[in-house]
Amino acid sequence: MSSKMVLLLPFFLMFAALSWASSQTCIQPSTLPDLLDVTAEELITGLESGTFSSVDLTKAYILRIQEVNDVLHAVTEINPDALSIAAALDAERANGTIRSPLHGIPMLIKNNIATKDKMNNTAGSYSLIGATVPRDATVAAKLRAAGVILLGKANLSQWANYRSSNSSNGWSAYGGQVTGAYYPNMDPSGSSSGSAVSSSIGLALATLGTETDGSILSPSSVNNLVGIKPTVGLTSRSLVIPISEHQDTIGPMARSVTDAAYILSIIAGKDASDNYTSAQPWDTPPDYTRSLNFSSLRGARIGIPRNGITASNTSQPISDAFEAAIQVIKNAGATVVDNTNFSAWDAYVADSSASLGSESIVLDADFVSNLAHYLSQLTSNPNGIKSLADEANFTHAFKPEAYPSRDTAIWDQALSLGYNNSDARFWKAYQKTSFFGGEGGVLGALRAHKLDALILPTDYSPGLPALAGLPVVTVPMGFYPSNSTVVKSEHWGLVQVGPNIPFGLSFLGPKWSEEKLIGFAYAFEQRTHIRSKVQPYIVPNIQLGDVVQP
Ligand SMILES: *[C@@H]1O[C@H](CO)[C@@H](O)[C@H](O)[C@H]1NC(C)=O
Ligand SMILES: *[C@@H]1O[C@H](CO)[C@@H](O)[C@H](O)[C@H]1NC(C)=O
Ligand SMILES: *[C@@H]1O[C@H](CO)[C@@H](O)[C@H](O)[C@H]1NC(C)=O
Ligand SMILES: *[C@@H]1O[C@H](CO)[C@@H](O)[C@H](O)[C@H]1NC(C)=O
Ligand SMILES: *[C@@H]1O[C@H](CO)[C@@H](O)[C@H](O)[C@H]1NC(C)=O
Ligand SMILES: *[C@@H]1O[C@H](CO)[C@@H](O)[C@H](O)[C@H]1NC(C)=O
Ligand SMILES: *[C@@H]1O[C@H](CO)[C@@H](O)[C@H](O)[C@H]1NC(C)=O
Ligand SMILES: *[C@@H]1O[C@H](CO)[C@@H](O)[C@H](O)[C@H]1NC(C)=O
Ligand SMILES: *[C@@H]1O[C@H](CO)[C@@H](O)[C@H](O)[C@H]1NC(C)=O
Ligand SMILES: *[C@@H]1O[C@H](CO)[C@@H](O)[C@H](O)[C@H]1NC(C)=O
Ligand SMILES: CC(=O)N[C@H]1CO[C@H](CO)[C@@H](O)[C@@H]1O
């Protein structure tokens, strides 16, 4: 309680000062959207009507980041060129050049997505500071070409949570500890922690995250967001610091399904630099905003794989909210089929509890190969890191990397394998994981019951889709009630359960089914509007009215 008061006081004072400043201008605050909840379409309307410019928007977001970052550590760096890029995009708009619906709108991207500009790309490690790339990551290039302002880099669980057995979600050596905005010292989940927190309180319109197993879905869930974890191969991974070519994917983290759909439409597509994208069943990807149909649940068949829900003593509010969500989905005209269980669930659980499970082999072996491939593309590499072995050596020796209080157990295991993903033992493990996620898991359940999608509380949703490269969309479903008992993480004491901490609902489908999943998530969101029912404990007070010149 006392720490909450201490945190809030400086922001309250700053707000008082700025309210006075903005009252000196002629701008009517009511014509300006609140950046905490603003939608893409409200920003588009404001930019088109000239109520504010992209420079105004960029200034406001930079001030908002500076206002809260000392507490939340959500952003590792701000693009030093953001304001000049915004001015250039304003000039283009003035002469009639509109590159895409998101022309002139700022986004943050996770600090494992490289850009060829003044920003570092480090996965949160000091080892890669100053390293440079030959071009932007393909997803970053697509955003830039669409006129999106790359405002900065979001902090993350270091190495996308692929280093340590006893670190914390949202901690990186370079960026510090991200905390969530819904409870003091809140575990932000991860690994796209800074992306989630930044999007949740409006430090940009929205953000990009990356997922190998849960890293978009889980932080979106606990930070009250919509997250799209695309089919592996829908979005290019070229020049994104990898874990696993078989499981990695890049997706949007936004405050609404609509905003996420706008962003996915920009970043999806084939790329010769990531040949998994050549499996896309179309020449150009769909316009996902066409899936935003209030009636899309009508006539849909939705399954509940109950055996994938492993209840715990803190999950009663999640179970209650899930049952209420099922009723909303039925009332919206869907046929809900219960107990569409995963046939290989028990075998999957047994395999993943082994000391070296199949998924660990896949990720370890991929990481050894894929990290070396990423590093081989760098155009400068100040610390000469060429392999995982080099990286482990750097990390063990460089004090700010906090070794051994944050160990390197995952790397130690990957290095002790002694092989990479060209080895027959890798393929044996990959066959198992593909089966657990596919025919023994999501695909088998969909087929057996002729379903369009499965639903699960997001806490239980990432594992099987990760193994088979399948898409998932999460949307806010509820939050812990005010009398919840606080539960802290085992290491480093972050608050994982507590009053107001949100959680989501996931829709799972077969490869390339994002259009359907987005439609279902939208139909659910538009009937429930859960996001608006819970407020963060800390929000930046800077608004457009503080920067717009009359
Ligand atoms: C508008 O400005 C952009 C950027 O300065 C320039 O590339 C483009 O040619 C201009 N278009 C027109 C129609 O003037
Ligand atoms: C990149 O990292 C270096 C070292 O921390 C820092 O001096 C530089 O400002 C960083 N770049 C940006 C854009 O923050
Ligand atoms: C995909 O690209 C990788 C690396 O660029 C290459 O090793 C592999 O042979 C390619 N696979 C196909 C099917 O083209
Ligand atoms: C919206 O979804 C419903 C149910 O699937 C369908 O009947 C309707 O045609 C869709 N509307 C549009 C505009 O696609
Ligand atoms: C599905 O799983 C649930 C939870 O484990 C179990 O209670 C139920 O009996 C199972 N149903 C079928 C049809 O296997
Ligand atoms: C939940 O159960 C575990 C042991 O199963 C116990 O240690 C923990 O205190 C319980 N938490 C709550 C909030 O009851
Ligand atoms: C993978 O291992 C094989 C066999 O040891 C080796 O030839 C190859 O260079 C390794 N590839 C990478 C990317 O480490
Ligand atoms: C490990 O790093 C240290 C300095 O940090 C260096 O002196 C040593 O040569 C490195 N060893 C290997 C095997 O790369
Ligand atoms: C993490 O593990 C390492 C190695 O076992 C240990 O030295 C360190 O104390 C652990 N840190 C925490 C916070 O438990
Ligand atoms: C919180 O309140 C609800 C409704 O009054 C009650 O059912 C629940 O047991 C309470 N939980 C705790 C942890 O006190
Ligand atoms: C932009 C920014 O605020 N960066 C900060 C990220 O976190 C590190 C470690 O806490 C700070 O040193 C940076 O200033």
PDB file of C-alpha atoms and ligand atoms in Angstrom, residues 313-314 485 487, ligand 6:
ATOM      1  CA  ASN A 313      -5.755 -23.493  -6.320  1.00  0.00           C
ATOM      2  CA  THR A 314      -5.456 -19.959  -7.698  1.00  0.00           C
ATOM      3  CA  THR A 485      -4.521 -13.327  -2.170  1.00  0.00           C
ATOM      4  CA  VAL A 487       1.014 -14.969  -4.930  1.00  0.00           C
TER       5      VAL A 487
HETATM    6  C1  LIG B   6      -1.667 -23.330  -3.406  1.00  0.00           C
HETATM    7  O1  LIG B   6      -1.193 -24.644  -3.134  1.00  0.00           O
HETATM    8  C2  LIG B   6       0.188 -24.703  -2.824  1.00  0.00           C
HETATM    9  C3  LIG B   6       0.562 -26.163  -2.594  1.00  0.00           C
HETATM   10  O2  LIG B   6      -0.197 -26.992  -3.402  1.00  0.00           O
HETATM   11  C4  LIG B   6       0.482 -23.876  -1.580  1.00  0.00           C
HETATM   12  O3  LIG B   6       1.867 -23.874  -1.331  1.00  0.00           O
HETATM   13  C5  LIG B   6       0.014 -22.452  -1.799  1.00  0.00           C
HETATM   14  O4  LIG B   6       0.176 -21.702  -0.625  1.00  0.00           O
HETATM   15  C6  LIG B   6      -1.443 -22.411  -2.204  1.00  0.00           C
HETATM   16  N1  LIG B   6      -1.782 -21.030  -2.564  1.00  0.00           N
HETATM   17  C7  LIG B   6      -2.929 -20.462  -2.186  1.00  0.00           C
HETATM   18  C8  LIG B   6      -3.134 -19.044  -2.620  1.00  0.00           C
HETATM   19  O5  LIG B   6      -3.775 -21.021  -1.527  1.00  0.00           O
END
